CSV table of C-alpha atoms in Angstrom, one decimal:
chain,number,residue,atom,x,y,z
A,366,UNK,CA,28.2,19.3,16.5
A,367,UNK,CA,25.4,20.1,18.6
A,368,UNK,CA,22.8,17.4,16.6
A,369,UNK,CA,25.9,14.9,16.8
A,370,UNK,CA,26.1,15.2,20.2
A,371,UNK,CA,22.4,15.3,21.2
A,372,UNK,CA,21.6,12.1,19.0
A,373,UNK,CA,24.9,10.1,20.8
A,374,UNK,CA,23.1,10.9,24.2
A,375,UNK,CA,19.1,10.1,22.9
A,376,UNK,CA,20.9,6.6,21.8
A,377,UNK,CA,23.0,6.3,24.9
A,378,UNK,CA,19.7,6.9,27.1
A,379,UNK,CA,17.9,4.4,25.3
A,380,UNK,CA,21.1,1.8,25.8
A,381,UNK,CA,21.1,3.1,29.4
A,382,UNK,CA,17.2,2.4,30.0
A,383,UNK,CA,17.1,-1.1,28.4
A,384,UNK,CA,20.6,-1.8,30.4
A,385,UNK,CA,18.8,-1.1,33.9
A,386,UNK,CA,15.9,-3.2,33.1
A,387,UNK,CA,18.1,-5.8,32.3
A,388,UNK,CA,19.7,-5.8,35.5
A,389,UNK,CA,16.5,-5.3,37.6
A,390,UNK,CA,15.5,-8.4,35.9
A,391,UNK,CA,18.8,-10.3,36.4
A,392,UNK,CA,18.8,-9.7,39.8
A,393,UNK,CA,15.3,-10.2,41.2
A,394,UNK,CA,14.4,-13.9,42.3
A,395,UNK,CA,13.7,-16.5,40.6
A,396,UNK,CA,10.4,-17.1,41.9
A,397,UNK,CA,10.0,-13.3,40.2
A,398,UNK,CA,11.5,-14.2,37.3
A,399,UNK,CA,8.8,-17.5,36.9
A,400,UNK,CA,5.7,-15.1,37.4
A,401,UNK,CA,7.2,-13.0,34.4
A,402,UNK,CA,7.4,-15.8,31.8
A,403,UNK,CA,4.0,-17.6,33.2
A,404,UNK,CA,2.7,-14.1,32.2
A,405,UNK,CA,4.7,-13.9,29.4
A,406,UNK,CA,3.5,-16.9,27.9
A,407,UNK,CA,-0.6,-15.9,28.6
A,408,UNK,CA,0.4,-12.7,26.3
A,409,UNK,CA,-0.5,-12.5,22.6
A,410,UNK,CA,0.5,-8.7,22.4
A,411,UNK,CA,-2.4,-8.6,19.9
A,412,UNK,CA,-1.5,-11.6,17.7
A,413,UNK,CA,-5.5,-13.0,18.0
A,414,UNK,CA,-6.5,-10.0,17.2
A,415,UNK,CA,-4.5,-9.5,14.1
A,416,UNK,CA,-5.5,-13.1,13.1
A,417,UNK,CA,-8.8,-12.6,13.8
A,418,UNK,CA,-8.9,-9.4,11.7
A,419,UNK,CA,-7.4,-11.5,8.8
A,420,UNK,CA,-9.6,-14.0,8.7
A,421,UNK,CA,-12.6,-11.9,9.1
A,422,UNK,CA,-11.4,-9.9,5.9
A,423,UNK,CA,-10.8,-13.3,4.2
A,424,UNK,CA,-14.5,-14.5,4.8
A,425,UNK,CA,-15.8,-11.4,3.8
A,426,UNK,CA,-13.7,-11.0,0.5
A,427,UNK,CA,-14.9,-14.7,-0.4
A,428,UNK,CA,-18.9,-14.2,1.2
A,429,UNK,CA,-18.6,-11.3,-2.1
A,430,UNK,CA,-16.7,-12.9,-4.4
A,431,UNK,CA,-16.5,-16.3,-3.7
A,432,UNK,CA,-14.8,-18.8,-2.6
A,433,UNK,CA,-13.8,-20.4,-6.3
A,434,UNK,CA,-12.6,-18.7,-9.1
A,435,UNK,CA,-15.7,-19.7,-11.3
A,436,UNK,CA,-18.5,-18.4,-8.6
A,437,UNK,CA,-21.5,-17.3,-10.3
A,438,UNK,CA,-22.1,-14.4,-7.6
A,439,UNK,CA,-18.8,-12.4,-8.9
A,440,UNK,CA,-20.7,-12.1,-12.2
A,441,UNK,CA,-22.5,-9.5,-10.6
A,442,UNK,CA,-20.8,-8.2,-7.9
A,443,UNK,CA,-17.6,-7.1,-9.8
A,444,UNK,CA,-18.8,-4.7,-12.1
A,445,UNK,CA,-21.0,-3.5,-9.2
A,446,UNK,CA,-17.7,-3.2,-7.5
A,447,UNK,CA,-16.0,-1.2,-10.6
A,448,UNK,CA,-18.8,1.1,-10.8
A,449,UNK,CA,-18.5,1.6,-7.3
A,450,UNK,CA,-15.0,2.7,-7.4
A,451,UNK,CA,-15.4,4.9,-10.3
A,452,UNK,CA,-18.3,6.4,-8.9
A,453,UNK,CA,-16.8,7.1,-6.0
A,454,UNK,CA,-13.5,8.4,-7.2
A,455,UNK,CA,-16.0,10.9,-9.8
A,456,UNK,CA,-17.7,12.3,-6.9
A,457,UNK,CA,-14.3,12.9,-5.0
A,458,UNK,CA,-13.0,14.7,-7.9
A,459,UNK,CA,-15.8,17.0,-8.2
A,460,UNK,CA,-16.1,17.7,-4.6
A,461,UNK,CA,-12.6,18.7,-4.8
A,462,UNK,CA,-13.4,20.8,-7.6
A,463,UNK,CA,-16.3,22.8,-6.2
A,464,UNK,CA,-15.2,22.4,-2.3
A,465,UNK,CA,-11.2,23.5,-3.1
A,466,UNK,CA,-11.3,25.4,-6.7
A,467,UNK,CA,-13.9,27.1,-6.3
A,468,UNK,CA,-13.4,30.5,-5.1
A,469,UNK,CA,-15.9,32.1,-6.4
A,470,UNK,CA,-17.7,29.3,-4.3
A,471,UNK,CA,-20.2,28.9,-7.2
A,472,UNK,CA,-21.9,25.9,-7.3
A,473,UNK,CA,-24.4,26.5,-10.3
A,474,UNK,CA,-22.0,26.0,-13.3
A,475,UNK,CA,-21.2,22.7,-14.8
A,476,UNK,CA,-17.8,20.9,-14.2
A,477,UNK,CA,-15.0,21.8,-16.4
A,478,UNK,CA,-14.8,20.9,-20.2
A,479,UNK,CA,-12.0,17.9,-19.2
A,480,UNK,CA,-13.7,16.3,-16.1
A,481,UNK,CA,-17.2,15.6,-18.5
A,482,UNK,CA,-15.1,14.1,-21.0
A,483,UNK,CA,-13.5,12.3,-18.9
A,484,UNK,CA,-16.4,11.2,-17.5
A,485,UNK,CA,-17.4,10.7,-21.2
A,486,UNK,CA,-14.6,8.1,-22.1
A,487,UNK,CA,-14.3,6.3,-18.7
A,488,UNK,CA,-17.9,5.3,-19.2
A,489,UNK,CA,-18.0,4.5,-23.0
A,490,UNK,CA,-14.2,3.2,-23.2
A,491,UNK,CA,-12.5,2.2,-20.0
A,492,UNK,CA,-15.7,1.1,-18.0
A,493,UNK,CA,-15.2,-3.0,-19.9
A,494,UNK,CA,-11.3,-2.3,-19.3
A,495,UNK,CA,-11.7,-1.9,-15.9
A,496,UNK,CA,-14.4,-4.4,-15.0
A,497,UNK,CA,-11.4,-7.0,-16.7
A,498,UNK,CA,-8.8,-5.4,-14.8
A,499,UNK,CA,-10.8,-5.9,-11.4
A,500,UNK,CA,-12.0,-9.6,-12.6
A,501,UNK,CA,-8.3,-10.9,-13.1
A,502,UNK,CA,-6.8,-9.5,-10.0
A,503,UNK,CA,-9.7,-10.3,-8.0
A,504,UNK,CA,-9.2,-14.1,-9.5
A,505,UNK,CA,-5.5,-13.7,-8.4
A,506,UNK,CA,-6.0,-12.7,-5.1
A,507,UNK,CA,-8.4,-15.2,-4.4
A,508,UNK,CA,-5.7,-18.0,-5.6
A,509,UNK,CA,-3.3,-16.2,-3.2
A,510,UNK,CA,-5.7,-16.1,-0.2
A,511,UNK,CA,-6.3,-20.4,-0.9
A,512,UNK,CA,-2.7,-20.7,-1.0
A,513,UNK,CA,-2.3,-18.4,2.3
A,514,UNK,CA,-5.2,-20.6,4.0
A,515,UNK,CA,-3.3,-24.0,3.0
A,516,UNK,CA,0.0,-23.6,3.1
A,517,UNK,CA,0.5,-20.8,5.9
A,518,UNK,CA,0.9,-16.9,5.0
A,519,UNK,CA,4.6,-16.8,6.1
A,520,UNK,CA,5.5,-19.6,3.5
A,521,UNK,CA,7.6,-19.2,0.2
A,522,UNK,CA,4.7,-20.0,-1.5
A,523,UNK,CA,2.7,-17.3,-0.7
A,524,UNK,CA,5.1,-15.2,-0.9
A,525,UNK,CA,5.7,-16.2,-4.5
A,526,UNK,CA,1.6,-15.7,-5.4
A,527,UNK,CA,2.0,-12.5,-3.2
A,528,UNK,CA,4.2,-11.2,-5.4
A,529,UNK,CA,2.7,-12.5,-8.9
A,530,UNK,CA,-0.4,-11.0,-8.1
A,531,UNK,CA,0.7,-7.4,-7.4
A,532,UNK,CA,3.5,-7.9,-10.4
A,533,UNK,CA,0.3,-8.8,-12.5
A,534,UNK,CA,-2.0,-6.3,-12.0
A,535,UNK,CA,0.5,-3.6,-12.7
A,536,UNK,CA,0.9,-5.1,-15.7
A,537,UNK,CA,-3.0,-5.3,-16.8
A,538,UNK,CA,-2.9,-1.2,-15.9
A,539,UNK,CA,0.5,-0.6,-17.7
A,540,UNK,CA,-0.9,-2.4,-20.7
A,541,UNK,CA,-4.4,-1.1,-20.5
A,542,UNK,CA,-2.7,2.8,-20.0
A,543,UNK,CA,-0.7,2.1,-23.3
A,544,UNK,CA,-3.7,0.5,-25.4
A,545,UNK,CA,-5.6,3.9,-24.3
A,546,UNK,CA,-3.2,6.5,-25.6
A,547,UNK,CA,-2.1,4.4,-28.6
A,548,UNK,CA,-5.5,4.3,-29.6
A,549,UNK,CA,-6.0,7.8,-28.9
A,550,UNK,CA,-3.5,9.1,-30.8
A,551,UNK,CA,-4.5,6.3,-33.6
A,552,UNK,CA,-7.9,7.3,-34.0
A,553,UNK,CA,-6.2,11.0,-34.1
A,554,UNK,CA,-4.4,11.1,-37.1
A,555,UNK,CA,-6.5,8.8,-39.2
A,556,UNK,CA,-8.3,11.9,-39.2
A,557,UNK,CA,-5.5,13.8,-40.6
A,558,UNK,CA,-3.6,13.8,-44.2
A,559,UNK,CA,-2.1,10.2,-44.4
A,560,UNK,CA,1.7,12.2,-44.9
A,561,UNK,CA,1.4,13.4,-40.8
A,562,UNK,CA,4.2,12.1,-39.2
A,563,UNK,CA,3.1,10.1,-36.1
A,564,UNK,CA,4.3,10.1,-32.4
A,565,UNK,CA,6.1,7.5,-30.8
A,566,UNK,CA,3.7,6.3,-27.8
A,567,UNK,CA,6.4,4.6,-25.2
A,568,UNK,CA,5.7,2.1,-23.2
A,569,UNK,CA,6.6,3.3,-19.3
A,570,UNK,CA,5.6,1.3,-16.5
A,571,UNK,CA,7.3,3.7,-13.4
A,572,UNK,CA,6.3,7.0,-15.0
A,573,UNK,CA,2.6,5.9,-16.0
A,574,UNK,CA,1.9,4.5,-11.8
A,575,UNK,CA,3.6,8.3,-10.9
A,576,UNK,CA,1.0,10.2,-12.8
A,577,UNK,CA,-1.6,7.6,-11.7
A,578,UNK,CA,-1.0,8.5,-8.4
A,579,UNK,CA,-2.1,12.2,-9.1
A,580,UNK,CA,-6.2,11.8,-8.4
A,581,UNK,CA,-6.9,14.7,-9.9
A,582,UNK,CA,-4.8,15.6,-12.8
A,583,UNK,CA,-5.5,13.0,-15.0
A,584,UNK,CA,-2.5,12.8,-18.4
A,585,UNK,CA,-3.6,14.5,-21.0
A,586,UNK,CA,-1.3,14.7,-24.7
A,587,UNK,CA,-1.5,18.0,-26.8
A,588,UNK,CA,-0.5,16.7,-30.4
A,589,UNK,CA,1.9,19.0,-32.8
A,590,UNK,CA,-0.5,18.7,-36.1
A,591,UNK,CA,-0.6,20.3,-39.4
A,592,UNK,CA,-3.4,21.8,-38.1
A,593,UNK,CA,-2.3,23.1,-35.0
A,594,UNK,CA,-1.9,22.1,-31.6
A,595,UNK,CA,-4.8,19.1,-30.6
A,596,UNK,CA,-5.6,17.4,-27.7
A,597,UNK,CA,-7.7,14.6,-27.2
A,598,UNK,CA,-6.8,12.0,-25.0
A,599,UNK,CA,-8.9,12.7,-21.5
A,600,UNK,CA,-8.8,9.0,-19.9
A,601,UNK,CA,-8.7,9.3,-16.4
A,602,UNK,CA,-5.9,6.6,-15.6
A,603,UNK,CA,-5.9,7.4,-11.9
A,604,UNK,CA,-9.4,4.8,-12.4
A,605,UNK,CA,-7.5,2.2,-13.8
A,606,UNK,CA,-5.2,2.4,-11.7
A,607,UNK,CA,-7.3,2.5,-8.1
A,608,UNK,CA,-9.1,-0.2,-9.4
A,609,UNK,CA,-6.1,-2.6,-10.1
A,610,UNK,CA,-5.2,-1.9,-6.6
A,611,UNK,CA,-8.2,-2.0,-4.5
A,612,UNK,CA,-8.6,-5.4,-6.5
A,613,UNK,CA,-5.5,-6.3,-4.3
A,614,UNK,CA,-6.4,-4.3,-1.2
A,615,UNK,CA,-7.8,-7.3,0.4
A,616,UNK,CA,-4.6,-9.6,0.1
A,617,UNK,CA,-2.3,-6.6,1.0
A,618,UNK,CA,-4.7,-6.6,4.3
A,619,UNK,CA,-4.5,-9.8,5.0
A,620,UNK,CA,-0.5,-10.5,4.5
A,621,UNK,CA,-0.2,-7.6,6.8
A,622,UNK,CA,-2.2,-8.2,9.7
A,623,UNK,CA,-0.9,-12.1,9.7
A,624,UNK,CA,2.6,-10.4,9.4
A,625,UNK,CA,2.0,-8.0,12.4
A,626,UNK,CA,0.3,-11.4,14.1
A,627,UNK,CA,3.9,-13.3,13.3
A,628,UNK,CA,5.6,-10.2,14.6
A,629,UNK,CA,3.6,-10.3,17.7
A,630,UNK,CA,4.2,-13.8,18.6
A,631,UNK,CA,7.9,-13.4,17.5
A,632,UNK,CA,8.8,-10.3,19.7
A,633,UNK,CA,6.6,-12.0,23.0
A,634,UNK,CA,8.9,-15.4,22.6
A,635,UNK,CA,11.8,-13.0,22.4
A,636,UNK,CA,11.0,-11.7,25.8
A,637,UNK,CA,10.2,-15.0,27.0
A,638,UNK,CA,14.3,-16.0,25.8
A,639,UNK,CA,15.5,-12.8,27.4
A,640,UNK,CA,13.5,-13.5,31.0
A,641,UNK,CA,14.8,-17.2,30.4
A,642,UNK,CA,18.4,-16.7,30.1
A,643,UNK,CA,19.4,-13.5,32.8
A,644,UNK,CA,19.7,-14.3,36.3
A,645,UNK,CA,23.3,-16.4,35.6
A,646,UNK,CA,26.2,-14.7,37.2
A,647,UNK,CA,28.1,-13.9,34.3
A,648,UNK,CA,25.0,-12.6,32.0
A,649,UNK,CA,24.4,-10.1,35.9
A,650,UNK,CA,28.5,-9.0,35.7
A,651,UNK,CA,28.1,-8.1,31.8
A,652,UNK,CA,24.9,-6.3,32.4
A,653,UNK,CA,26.3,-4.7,35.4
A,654,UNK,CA,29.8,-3.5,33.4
A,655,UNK,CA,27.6,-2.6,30.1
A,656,UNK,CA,25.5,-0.4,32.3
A,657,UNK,CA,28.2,1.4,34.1
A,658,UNK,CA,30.3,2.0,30.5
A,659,UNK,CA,27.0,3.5,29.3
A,660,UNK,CA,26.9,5.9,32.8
A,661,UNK,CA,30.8,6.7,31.8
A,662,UNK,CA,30.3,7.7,28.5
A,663,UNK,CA,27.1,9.5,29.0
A,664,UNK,CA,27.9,11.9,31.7
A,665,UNK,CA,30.7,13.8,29.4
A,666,UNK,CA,28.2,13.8,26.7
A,667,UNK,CA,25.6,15.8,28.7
A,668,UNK,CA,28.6,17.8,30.6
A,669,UNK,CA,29.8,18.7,26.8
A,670,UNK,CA,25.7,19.4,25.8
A,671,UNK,CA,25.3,21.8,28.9
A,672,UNK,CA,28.7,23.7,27.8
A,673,UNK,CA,27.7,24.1,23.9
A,674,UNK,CA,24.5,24.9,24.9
A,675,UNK,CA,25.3,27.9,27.5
């Protein structure tokens, strides 16, 4: 009752506040009332610099990758990018290893058995996967920013490549996650008597981005053999999957800083409309009546607050 009660008053404030500044408005002059909307309309409440934060990500994502999707400079700087990212995500895994599970605080030892073969595969299996993985969604994103630049990031058409693009690298690293553990478990049993019954290896989009988003606990499969209990599949997915999304990073910045921009310019003409239309008599008598319903109904709710509360 009490929560009820205090969340009816926070929302009745708020009502209350927005009423009075409505009717402070309504009923200064209209000379005041000009000198708002002239200042009004100077405002950008950060739109330029939203736009301009865009369009300097935009020239720096093309200045690296290109402008076209054939530029000969991407042959070069997106496997340095991949090796970047999986360098990078390598040395945050082991920091966390010797910083945070350490407690011994022994820094002489080598990494665990599973972080060096992870290290292992990702650099002698995934390293081509993820260079491809990085080349397409960096090829997508560039054909969404040209169709941002030309046709206006708030079209349908945007939207539309928006959309494909993210849809479309999810699927490179679903597919890419499933080719790694089939294989795994492939190369597995053709070790094992050719009568070993083999494991179904699903294909599951959701569950594989949830265990991706683990950085440091990488999937790992323990088989049921005739030979005991194996385990050999130590791909670190989280890789794949980081680089399938800082391949889009840049095109998720951009759409949201020229959505914040749009939201700036939307929410300063809505101000403009309000300034614009109060002042008539009957829009002064309704804010008047709204505010004093509002005073009515929140003096018995703080009365009532006061009571439950002594």
């Amino acid at each position: 009752m009490k929560e009820m009660i205090g969340a009816l008053i926070v929302v009745a404030t708020v009502l209350f506040g927005c009423t009075g500044v409505l009717v402070a408005v309504a009923f200064s002059t209209k000379k005041s009332r000009l000198e708002i909307l002239k200042s009004l309309s100077g405002m950008s409440l950060g739109r330029d610099r939203f736009i301009g934060i865009a369009q300097l990500w935009a020239s720096c994502f093309q200045r690296v990758f290109g402008r076209t999707l054939l530029a000969k400079r991407q042959l070069i700087s997106i496997p340095l990018y991949t090796l970047l990212v999986s360098l990078v995500f390598f040395v945050v895994w082991l920091l966390d290893i010797y910083l945070f599970k350490n407690p011994e605080h022994v820094f002489n030892v080598p990494p665990p058995p599973n972080v060096l073969q992870a290290i292992k595969d990702f650099y002698s299996k995934g390293l081509l996967v993820a260079i491809a993985i990085d080349c397409v969604t960096i090829q997508l994103t560039k054909w969404s920013i040209n169709v941002g630049m030309r046709r206006g990031f708030g079209s349908w058409r945007f939207l539309w490549c928006f959309s494909a693009t993210i849809a479309l690298a999810y699927l490179l690293f679903s597919a890419a996650v499933y080719w790694f553990r089939w294989s795994d478990m492939s190369e597995l049993y053709a070790m094992l008597p050719a009568d070993e019954v083999r494991p179904t290896i699903t294909f599951s989009p959701l569950r594989d981005v949830l265990y991706s988003i683990s950085l440091f606990q990488p999937v790992t499969f323990i088989y049921a053999t005739s030979e005991g209990l194996v385990s050999s599949y130590f791909m670190p997915e989280p890789i794949l999957f980081y680089c399938a999304v800082t391949g889009t990073l840049s095109l998720l910045t951009i759409t949201l800083a020229y959505q914040f921009a749009r939201g700036a310019d939307w929410l300063r003409r809505l101000c403009m409309g309000v300034v614009s239309h109060v002042g008539t008599p009957r829009t002064n008598a309704m804010s008047v009546v709204f505010m004093m319903l509002l005073g009515l109904v929140l003096v018995p709710l703080c009365l009532m607050a006061i009571y439950l509360a002594v």
